[in-house]
Short mmCIF file of C-alpha atoms in Angstrom, two decimals:
data_model
loop_
_atom_site.label_atom_id
_atom_site.label_comp_id
_atom_site.label_asym_id
_atom_site.label_seq_id
_atom_site.Cartn_x
_atom_site.Cartn_y
_atom_site.Cartn_z
CA UNK A 21 0.08 -0.15 0.04
CA UNK A 22 2.72 2.24 0.87
CA UNK A 23 4.51 1.48 -2.33
CA UNK A 24 1.53 2.40 -4.33
CA UNK A 25 1.21 5.56 -2.46
CA UNK A 26 4.70 6.49 -3.20
CA UNK A 27 4.13 5.86 -6.98
CA UNK A 28 0.98 7.97 -6.85
CA UNK A 29 3.06 10.99 -5.37
CA UNK A 30 5.69 10.49 -8.10
CA UNK A 31 2.83 10.43 -10.75
CA UNK A 32 1.47 13.70 -9.18
CA UNK A 33 4.86 15.34 -9.22
CA UNK A 34 5.58 14.24 -12.89
CA UNK A 35 2.14 15.67 -13.94
CA UNK A 36 2.93 19.04 -12.59
CA UNK A 37 5.88 19.34 -14.84
CA UNK A 38 5.32 22.63 -16.94
CA UNK A 39 7.49 21.36 -19.77
CA UNK A 40 4.77 18.55 -20.51
CA UNK A 41 1.85 19.46 -22.91
CA UNK A 42 -1.75 18.62 -21.77
CA UNK A 43 -1.88 15.66 -24.22
CA UNK A 44 1.38 14.08 -22.65
CA UNK A 45 0.09 14.51 -19.16
CA UNK A 46 -3.13 12.79 -20.07
CA UNK A 47 -1.13 9.96 -21.87
CA UNK A 48 0.99 9.47 -18.71
CA UNK A 49 -1.98 9.45 -16.36
CA UNK A 50 -3.74 6.82 -18.64
CA UNK A 51 -0.82 4.40 -18.57
CA UNK A 52 -0.06 4.67 -14.96
CA UNK A 53 -3.78 4.12 -14.11
CA UNK A 54 -3.72 1.03 -16.24
CA UNK A 55 -0.45 -0.40 -15.07
CA UNK A 56 -1.20 0.25 -11.53
CA UNK A 57 -4.68 -0.91 -11.49
CA UNK A 58 -6.02 2.22 -9.97
CA UNK A 59 -9.58 3.27 -10.28
CA UNK A 60 -10.87 5.18 -13.09
CA UNK A 61 -10.67 9.02 -12.45
CA UNK A 62 -14.32 9.06 -13.38
CA UNK A 63 -15.26 6.88 -10.24
CA UNK A 64 -16.54 8.35 -6.76
CA UNK A 65 -13.62 6.67 -4.96
CA UNK A 66 -10.97 8.80 -6.89
CA UNK A 67 -11.61 11.75 -4.81
CA UNK A 68 -8.81 11.27 -2.70
CA UNK A 69 -6.51 10.81 -5.69
CA UNK A 70 -3.92 13.41 -6.58
CA UNK A 71 -4.69 12.82 -10.25
CA UNK A 72 -6.54 15.60 -12.28
CA UNK A 73 -10.12 15.73 -12.08
CA UNK A 74 -12.79 16.64 -14.44
CA UNK A 75 -13.94 20.32 -14.29
CA UNK A 76 -17.16 19.81 -16.54
CA UNK A 77 -20.37 21.54 -15.66
CA UNK A 78 -23.71 20.14 -15.00
CA UNK A 79 -25.41 19.41 -18.32
CA UNK A 80 -27.90 21.89 -19.87
CA UNK A 81 -29.68 21.10 -23.03
CA UNK A 82 -30.13 23.83 -25.78
CA UNK A 83 -33.85 22.91 -26.16
CA UNK A 84 -35.32 25.62 -23.96
CA UNK A 85 -33.05 28.28 -25.35
CA UNK A 86 -34.13 27.46 -28.79
CA UNK A 87 -37.86 27.42 -28.01
CA UNK A 88 -37.62 30.84 -26.13
CA UNK A 89 -35.83 32.44 -29.03
CA UNK A 90 -38.43 31.02 -31.59
CA UNK A 91 -41.45 32.24 -29.15
CA UNK A 92 -39.74 35.53 -28.74
CA UNK A 93 -39.40 35.96 -32.55
CA UNK A 94 -43.04 35.06 -33.14
CA UNK A 95 -44.48 37.26 -30.45
CA UNK A 96 -46.46 40.19 -31.94
CA UNK A 97 -44.87 42.79 -29.88
CA UNK A 98 -41.32 41.34 -29.21
CA UNK A 99 -40.80 40.51 -33.00
CA UNK A 100 -40.49 44.16 -33.91
CA UNK A 101 -37.37 44.45 -31.62
CA UNK A 102 -35.57 42.24 -34.20
CA UNK A 103 -37.61 43.00 -37.47
CA UNK A 104 -38.42 46.47 -39.20
CA UNK A 105 -41.93 47.83 -39.01
CA UNK A 106 -43.25 47.92 -42.66
CA UNK A 107 -47.04 47.86 -42.07
CA UNK A 108 -49.27 50.82 -41.24
CA UNK A 109 -51.76 48.36 -39.61
CA UNK A 110 -48.88 47.29 -37.11
CA UNK A 111 -48.12 50.85 -36.31
CA UNK A 112 -51.72 51.67 -35.64
CA UNK A 113 -52.20 48.49 -33.49
CA UNK A 114 -49.14 49.56 -31.30
CA UNK A 115 -50.37 53.18 -31.20
CA UNK A 116 -53.66 52.04 -29.88
CA UNK A 117 -52.05 50.10 -27.29
CA UNK A 118 -49.76 53.01 -26.34
CA UNK A 119 -52.81 55.34 -25.97
CA UNK A 120 -53.84 56.71 -29.46
CA UNK A 121 -50.30 57.91 -30.76
CA UNK A 122 -47.09 55.91 -31.52
CA UNK A 123 -44.20 56.84 -29.09
CA UNK A 124 -41.05 54.94 -28.61
CA UNK A 125 -41.75 55.29 -24.78
CA UNK A 126 -45.07 53.58 -25.10
CA UNK A 127 -43.75 51.03 -27.33
CA UNK A 128 -40.92 50.37 -24.99
CA UNK A 129 -43.33 49.67 -21.99
CA UNK A 130 -45.20 46.99 -24.18
CA UNK A 131 -41.91 45.39 -25.08
CA UNK A 132 -40.60 45.27 -21.50
CA UNK A 133 -43.83 44.04 -20.04
CA UNK A 134 -44.16 41.25 -22.86
CA UNK A 135 -40.40 40.23 -22.26
CA UNK A 136 -40.93 39.75 -18.66
CA UNK A 137 -43.87 37.65 -19.15
CA UNK A 138 -42.06 35.44 -21.49
CA UNK A 139 -39.19 34.93 -19.30
CA UNK A 140 -41.53 33.92 -16.58
CA UNK A 141 -42.86 30.97 -18.81
CA UNK A 142 -39.28 29.77 -18.67
CA UNK A 143 -38.45 30.14 -15.01
CA UNK A 144 -36.02 27.69 -13.80
CA UNK A 145 -37.20 27.52 -10.21
CA UNK A 146 -40.79 27.04 -11.20
CA UNK A 147 -40.60 25.13 -14.36
CA UNK A 148 -36.81 23.62 -14.55
CA UNK A 149 -36.35 25.37 -17.86
CA UNK A 150 -32.89 26.27 -18.50
CA UNK A 151 -31.98 29.79 -20.38
CA UNK A 152 -28.46 30.98 -20.73
CA UNK A 153 -27.99 33.83 -18.51
CA UNK A 154 -25.56 35.65 -21.08
CA UNK A 155 -28.37 35.48 -23.81
CA UNK A 156 -30.87 36.83 -21.50
CA UNK A 157 -28.63 39.38 -20.04
CA UNK A 158 -27.77 40.69 -23.62
CA UNK A 159 -31.51 40.85 -24.49
CA UNK A 160 -32.39 42.67 -21.26
CA UNK A 161 -29.92 45.46 -21.76
CA UNK A 162 -30.92 45.94 -25.31
CA UNK A 163 -34.40 46.32 -24.28
CA UNK A 164 -34.30 47.96 -20.87
CA UNK A 165 -30.88 49.49 -20.95
CA UNK A 166 -30.19 47.90 -17.45
CA UNK A 167 -26.53 46.43 -16.71
CA UNK A 168 -24.22 46.47 -13.89
CA UNK A 169 -22.59 49.54 -15.10
CA UNK A 170 -25.42 51.75 -14.93
CA UNK A 171 -23.52 54.77 -16.11
CA UNK A 172 -22.83 53.14 -19.69
CA UNK A 173 -25.44 50.41 -20.42
CA UNK A 174 -24.10 48.65 -23.56
CA UNK A 175 -24.71 45.30 -25.16
CA UNK A 176 -22.90 42.78 -27.40
CA UNK A 177 -19.15 42.65 -28.11
CA UNK A 178 -19.59 45.84 -29.93
CA UNK A 179 -20.41 47.63 -26.74
CA UNK A 180 -23.56 49.19 -28.42
CA UNK A 181 -24.88 51.98 -26.12
CA UNK A 182 -28.37 52.26 -27.98
CA UNK A 183 -31.41 50.55 -26.80
CA UNK A 184 -35.20 50.81 -26.50
CA UNK A 185 -34.78 52.82 -23.35
CA UNK A 186 -32.04 55.36 -24.61
CA UNK A 187 -33.30 58.93 -23.61
CA UNK A 188 -32.00 60.39 -26.77
CA UNK A 189 -34.24 57.91 -28.69
CA UNK A 190 -37.25 58.96 -26.53
CA UNK A 191 -36.60 62.57 -27.13
CA UNK A 192 -36.39 62.04 -30.92
CA UNK A 193 -39.58 60.08 -30.87
CA UNK A 194 -41.26 63.32 -29.03
CA UNK A 195 -40.25 65.29 -31.78
CA UNK A 196 -41.42 63.01 -34.46
CA UNK A 197 -44.97 61.65 -33.07
CA UNK A 198 -46.19 58.69 -34.96
CA UNK A 199 -42.83 57.93 -36.38
CA UNK A 200 -41.16 54.36 -35.69
CA UNK A 201 -37.75 54.19 -34.96
CA UNK A 202 -37.03 51.09 -37.16
CA UNK A 203 -39.21 51.56 -40.18
CA UNK A 204 -39.19 49.22 -43.24
CA UNK A 205 -38.24 50.45 -46.78
CA UNK A 206 -42.06 50.88 -47.75
CA UNK A 207 -42.93 52.97 -44.52
CA UNK A 208 -39.63 54.98 -44.76
CA UNK A 209 -40.22 55.89 -48.45
CA UNK A 210 -44.01 56.96 -47.71
CA UNK A 211 -43.05 59.16 -44.67
CA UNK A 212 -39.61 60.16 -45.94
CA UNK A 213 -38.10 59.31 -42.65
CA UNK A 214 -35.72 56.47 -42.10
CA UNK A 215 -36.15 56.36 -38.44
CA UNK A 216 -33.56 57.35 -35.60
CA UNK A 217 -30.24 57.99 -37.19
CA UNK A 218 -27.50 56.85 -34.74
CA UNK A 219 -25.17 59.76 -33.44
CA UNK A 220 -22.27 57.32 -34.17
CA UNK A 221 -21.76 55.02 -36.96
CA UNK A 222 -20.70 51.27 -35.79
CA UNK A 223 -19.24 48.37 -37.74
CA UNK A 224 -20.81 44.92 -37.30
CA UNK A 225 -18.37 42.12 -36.14
CA UNK A 226 -20.52 39.56 -38.01
CA UNK A 227 -20.34 40.91 -41.49
CA UNK A 228 -18.78 43.95 -43.21
CA UNK A 229 -21.80 46.01 -42.54
CA UNK A 230 -22.18 49.57 -40.95
CA UNK A 231 -24.97 50.41 -38.41
CA UNK A 232 -26.26 53.84 -39.32
CA UNK A 233 -29.81 53.89 -38.04
CA UNK A 234 -31.72 52.27 -35.31
CA UNK A 235 -33.21 49.92 -37.94
CA UNK A 236 -29.69 48.61 -38.47
CA UNK A 237 -29.32 48.16 -34.87
CA UNK A 238 -32.55 45.91 -34.87
CA UNK A 239 -31.25 43.65 -37.66
CA UNK A 240 -27.88 43.44 -36.10
CA UNK A 241 -29.59 42.24 -32.70
CA UNK A 242 -31.65 39.79 -34.88
CA UNK A 243 -28.45 38.38 -36.45
CA UNK A 244 -27.17 37.45 -33.07
CA UNK A 245 -29.88 34.81 -32.52
CA UNK A 246 -31.38 33.76 -36.01
CA UNK A 247 -29.56 32.02 -38.77
CA UNK A 248 -31.42 32.04 -42.22
CA UNK A 249 -30.86 32.19 -45.89
CA UNK A 250 -30.23 35.87 -46.15
CA UNK A 251 -28.35 35.94 -42.93
CA UNK A 252 -26.54 32.73 -43.26
CA UNK A 253 -24.01 30.98 -41.20
CA UNK A 254 -21.51 30.30 -44.01
CA UNK A 255 -21.12 34.20 -44.58
CA UNK A 256 -20.56 34.64 -40.74
CA UNK A 257 -17.82 31.80 -40.70
CA UNK A 258 -15.99 33.16 -43.72
CA UNK A 259 -16.16 36.65 -42.17
CA UNK A 260 -14.54 35.41 -39.01
CA UNK A 261 -12.06 33.14 -40.94
CA UNK A 262 -10.93 36.18 -43.00
CA UNK A 263 -11.14 38.87 -40.35
CA UNK A 264 -10.92 37.48 -36.94
CA UNK A 265 -13.62 37.75 -34.16
CA UNK A 266 -13.91 40.12 -31.41
CA UNK A 267 -15.20 38.89 -27.98
CA UNK A 268 -15.39 40.56 -24.74
CA UNK A 269 -12.12 39.05 -23.55
CA UNK A 270 -10.14 39.19 -26.60
CA UNK A 271 -9.85 39.58 -30.34
CA UNK A 272 -9.12 36.48 -32.53
CA UNK A 273 -6.86 37.17 -35.37
CA UNK A 274 -7.66 36.24 -39.15
CA UNK A 275 -7.07 32.52 -39.73
CA UNK A 276 -6.77 32.63 -43.43
CA UNK A 277 -2.83 32.50 -43.33
CA UNK A 278 -2.92 29.56 -40.51
CA UNK A 279 -5.41 27.26 -41.83
CA UNK A 280 -6.55 26.04 -45.35
CA UNK A 281 -10.40 26.19 -45.26
CA UNK A 282 -13.07 24.53 -47.50
CA UNK A 283 -16.88 24.76 -46.73
CA UNK A 284 -20.10 22.97 -47.41
CA UNK A 285 -23.14 24.74 -46.15
CA UNK A 286 -26.85 24.39 -46.68
CA UNK A 287 -27.83 28.04 -46.57
CA UNK A 288 -31.80 27.12 -46.57
CA UNK A 289 -31.51 25.98 -42.96
CA UNK A 290 -32.96 28.25 -40.21
CA UNK A 291 -31.87 27.94 -36.71
CA UNK A 292 -32.45 29.85 -33.52
CA UNK A 293 -29.40 29.84 -31.15
CA UNK A 294 -26.72 32.24 -29.53
CA UNK A 295 -24.83 32.93 -32.80
CA UNK A 296 -22.02 34.64 -30.79
CA UNK A 297 -21.35 31.46 -28.80
CA UNK A 298 -21.57 29.36 -31.92
CA UNK A 299 -18.78 31.53 -33.56
CA UNK A 300 -16.87 31.25 -30.31
CA UNK A 301 -16.93 27.51 -30.46
CA UNK A 302 -15.85 27.73 -34.25
CA UNK A 303 -12.74 29.73 -33.05
CA UNK A 304 -12.25 27.50 -30.16
CA UNK A 305 -12.06 24.25 -32.30
CA UNK A 306 -9.94 26.00 -34.70
CA UNK A 307 -7.51 26.68 -32.12
CA UNK A 308 -7.56 23.14 -31.07
CA UNK A 309 -6.90 22.01 -34.59
CA UNK A 310 -4.01 24.27 -34.90
CA UNK A 311 -2.49 23.40 -31.62
CA UNK A 312 -2.42 19.69 -32.44
CA UNK A 313 -1.06 20.41 -35.96
CA UNK A 314 1.74 22.20 -34.76
CA UNK A 315 2.93 19.22 -32.47
CA UNK A 316 2.92 16.65 -35.24
CA UNK A 317 3.31 18.30 -38.51
CA UNK A 318 4.73 21.33 -40.27
CA UNK A 319 1.85 21.50 -42.74
CA UNK A 320 -1.08 23.99 -42.46
CA UNK A 321 -4.12 22.42 -40.96
CA UNK A 322 -6.68 21.43 -43.50
CA UNK A 323 -10.09 22.01 -42.19
CA UNK A 324 -13.54 21.74 -43.69
CA UNK A 325 -16.68 23.33 -42.14
CA UNK A 326 -20.04 22.66 -43.02
CA UNK A 327 -23.92 22.99 -41.89
CA UNK A 328 -26.50 20.46 -42.77
CA UNK A 329 -29.54 18.79 -41.40
CA UNK A 330 -29.51 14.96 -40.61
CA UNK A 331 -32.03 13.17 -42.71
CA UNK A 332 -33.31 10.42 -40.24
CA UNK A 333 -33.24 12.69 -37.01
CA UNK A 334 -33.78 16.12 -38.46
CA UNK A 335 -31.16 17.54 -36.19
CA UNK A 336 -29.29 20.77 -37.53
CA UNK A 337 -25.45 20.08 -37.47
CA UNK A 338 -22.51 22.25 -37.54
CA UNK A 339 -19.06 20.64 -38.03
CA UNK A 340 -15.44 21.35 -38.04
CA UNK A 341 -13.43 18.67 -39.84
CA UNK A 342 -9.57 18.57 -39.35
CA UNK A 343 -8.76 16.58 -42.38
CA UNK A 344 -4.92 16.10 -42.19
CA UNK A 345 -4.92 14.66 -38.61
CA UNK A 346 -5.68 11.74 -36.42
CA UNK A 347 -6.96 11.51 -32.96
CA UNK A 348 -4.02 11.15 -30.42
CA UNK A 349 -5.72 9.03 -27.89
CA UNK A 350 -7.11 5.38 -27.93
CA UNK A 351 -10.88 5.19 -27.94
CA UNK A 352 -11.06 3.98 -24.49
CA UNK A 353 -8.87 6.79 -23.12
CA UNK A 354 -10.99 9.37 -25.25
CA UNK A 355 -14.12 8.02 -23.66
CA UNK A 356 -12.74 8.21 -20.19
CA UNK A 357 -11.05 11.78 -20.33
CA UNK A 358 -10.99 14.63 -22.44
CA UNK A 359 -8.19 17.33 -22.78
CA UNK A 360 -8.24 20.85 -21.13
CA UNK A 361 -9.02 22.62 -24.34
CA UNK A 362 -12.32 20.38 -24.97
CA UNK A 363 -13.09 20.97 -21.36
CA UNK A 364 -13.09 24.71 -21.71
CA UNK A 365 -14.89 24.23 -25.06
CA UNK A 366 -17.74 22.72 -23.32
CA UNK A 367 -17.79 24.97 -20.18
CA UNK A 368 -17.77 28.33 -22.06
CA UNK A 369 -19.51 27.67 -25.37
CA UNK A 370 -21.12 24.30 -25.92
CA UNK A 371 -23.11 23.64 -22.61
CA UNK A 372 -26.72 24.96 -23.14
CA UNK A 373 -25.82 25.78 -26.92
CA UNK A 374 -25.89 22.29 -28.35
CA UNK A 375 -24.40 18.77 -28.16
CA UNK A 376 -20.92 17.88 -29.05
CA UNK A 377 -19.70 14.68 -30.88
CA UNK A 378 -16.45 13.69 -32.48
CA UNK A 379 -15.93 11.32 -35.30
CA UNK A 380 -12.18 10.29 -35.84
CA UNK A 381 -9.48 8.19 -36.97
CA UNK A 382 -8.10 6.64 -33.81
CA UNK A 383 -5.27 4.91 -35.60
CA UNK A 384 -4.80 0.99 -36.40
CA UNK A 385 -8.02 1.08 -38.73
CA UNK A 386 -10.17 2.13 -35.81
CA UNK A 387 -12.82 4.70 -36.60
CA UNK A 388 -15.50 5.76 -34.18
CA UNK A 389 -18.02 8.33 -33.11
CA UNK A 390 -17.96 9.57 -29.37
CA UNK A 391 -20.54 11.56 -27.71
CA UNK A 392 -18.32 14.09 -25.75
CA UNK A 393 -21.29 16.28 -24.54
CA UNK A 394 -24.77 15.17 -24.71
CA UNK A 395 -26.04 14.50 -21.20
CA UNK A 396 -25.41 10.78 -21.58
CA UNK A 397 -22.53 8.63 -20.62
CA UNK A 398 -19.68 8.51 -23.17
CA UNK A 399 -19.96 5.73 -25.52
CA UNK A 400 -18.12 5.03 -28.66
CA UNK A 401 -19.92 3.46 -31.87
CA UNK A 402 -18.01 2.25 -34.77
CA UNK A 403 -18.33 4.23 -38.09
CA UNK A 404 -17.11 3.94 -41.59
CA UNK A 405 -13.56 4.94 -42.45
CA UNK A 406 -13.03 8.67 -41.95
CA UNK A 407 -10.20 10.91 -42.60
CA UNK A 408 -8.82 13.12 -39.68
CA UNK A 409 -10.96 14.32 -36.72
CA UNK A 410 -14.43 15.82 -37.16
CA UNK A 411 -16.01 17.89 -34.50
CA UNK A 412 -19.87 17.96 -34.80
CA UNK A 413 -22.26 20.46 -32.98
CA UNK A 414 -25.67 19.10 -32.93
CA UNK A 415 -28.98 21.06 -32.25
#
């Protein structure tokens, strides 16, 4: 027993060597566990071991977030926070609910009340439904202008300071009674008024677009939660690939000199999701692929990305396929423990966004799919021969 304890202490010391990569640490741990017949790190009795432990969160499904966003988009009041208003009848209906004349202030109170009612339907404590707090916080700041920093309320990674509660917007509305701040083309042409013009022009981080009016802000807000044909995922992915992507923590540099990218997208697919988190997940997986490639090859990573709907299940899938690679663990090791970068990917982007699977060439003619994160115990199922390593995000 003392001998085993001494060896475990030696393993613990070895694993703290800063010169080792995360992959090398995991490989050493797996070999020692096998040879010493120690219990698997996933077991309850491993709690006293000095070996690394999983840091994964409680699993959350994406279903409630997707339903919430769909219901938000279809609500007769809330939908016009993410669509232009291009019908005189809609303006008349809102005006009647505001007291007879359309004002942004009256419209805001309708929006705020309806948003609270919808959130209550998805109350976690009452109904056990999970909503991503980052998504809800962004929506709340966009509608109410309330944030922890009350002096400078802003939302999205563009730090947009304009919302439905902006005093300057309300003041403009009082000077322009009956005019909506986000008119569609027909209304804007009829009234010869394109709505509220922003004091400062902004540039979108999802495409090469400039935001000049409140109507542009409304469409940008929609693009954060809705993927569709005329605002498709392919264009967003290629924009990030060529220009990088700004987050609240850091800005990723363009990838076009680091990765050879090909793509295969079905742009007819619609999806309600956190587009921001999806793009962050794409960036995180690209980093994993690049880091792996640097360790084993001087070639640039060859990566294919795509977007499709499964024929049998109907699930929507986005994938990042590292073609000139192979998985550097055995299938059994991959089921038992995932790497630090994959753990961070699940914690920071995947959980509550979608499920995560991996299909890979595990070497020695072994090809399998493993459910890295879907709320179920990890299992491997044999698949047909596949080139490289393929991350699949399933909705």
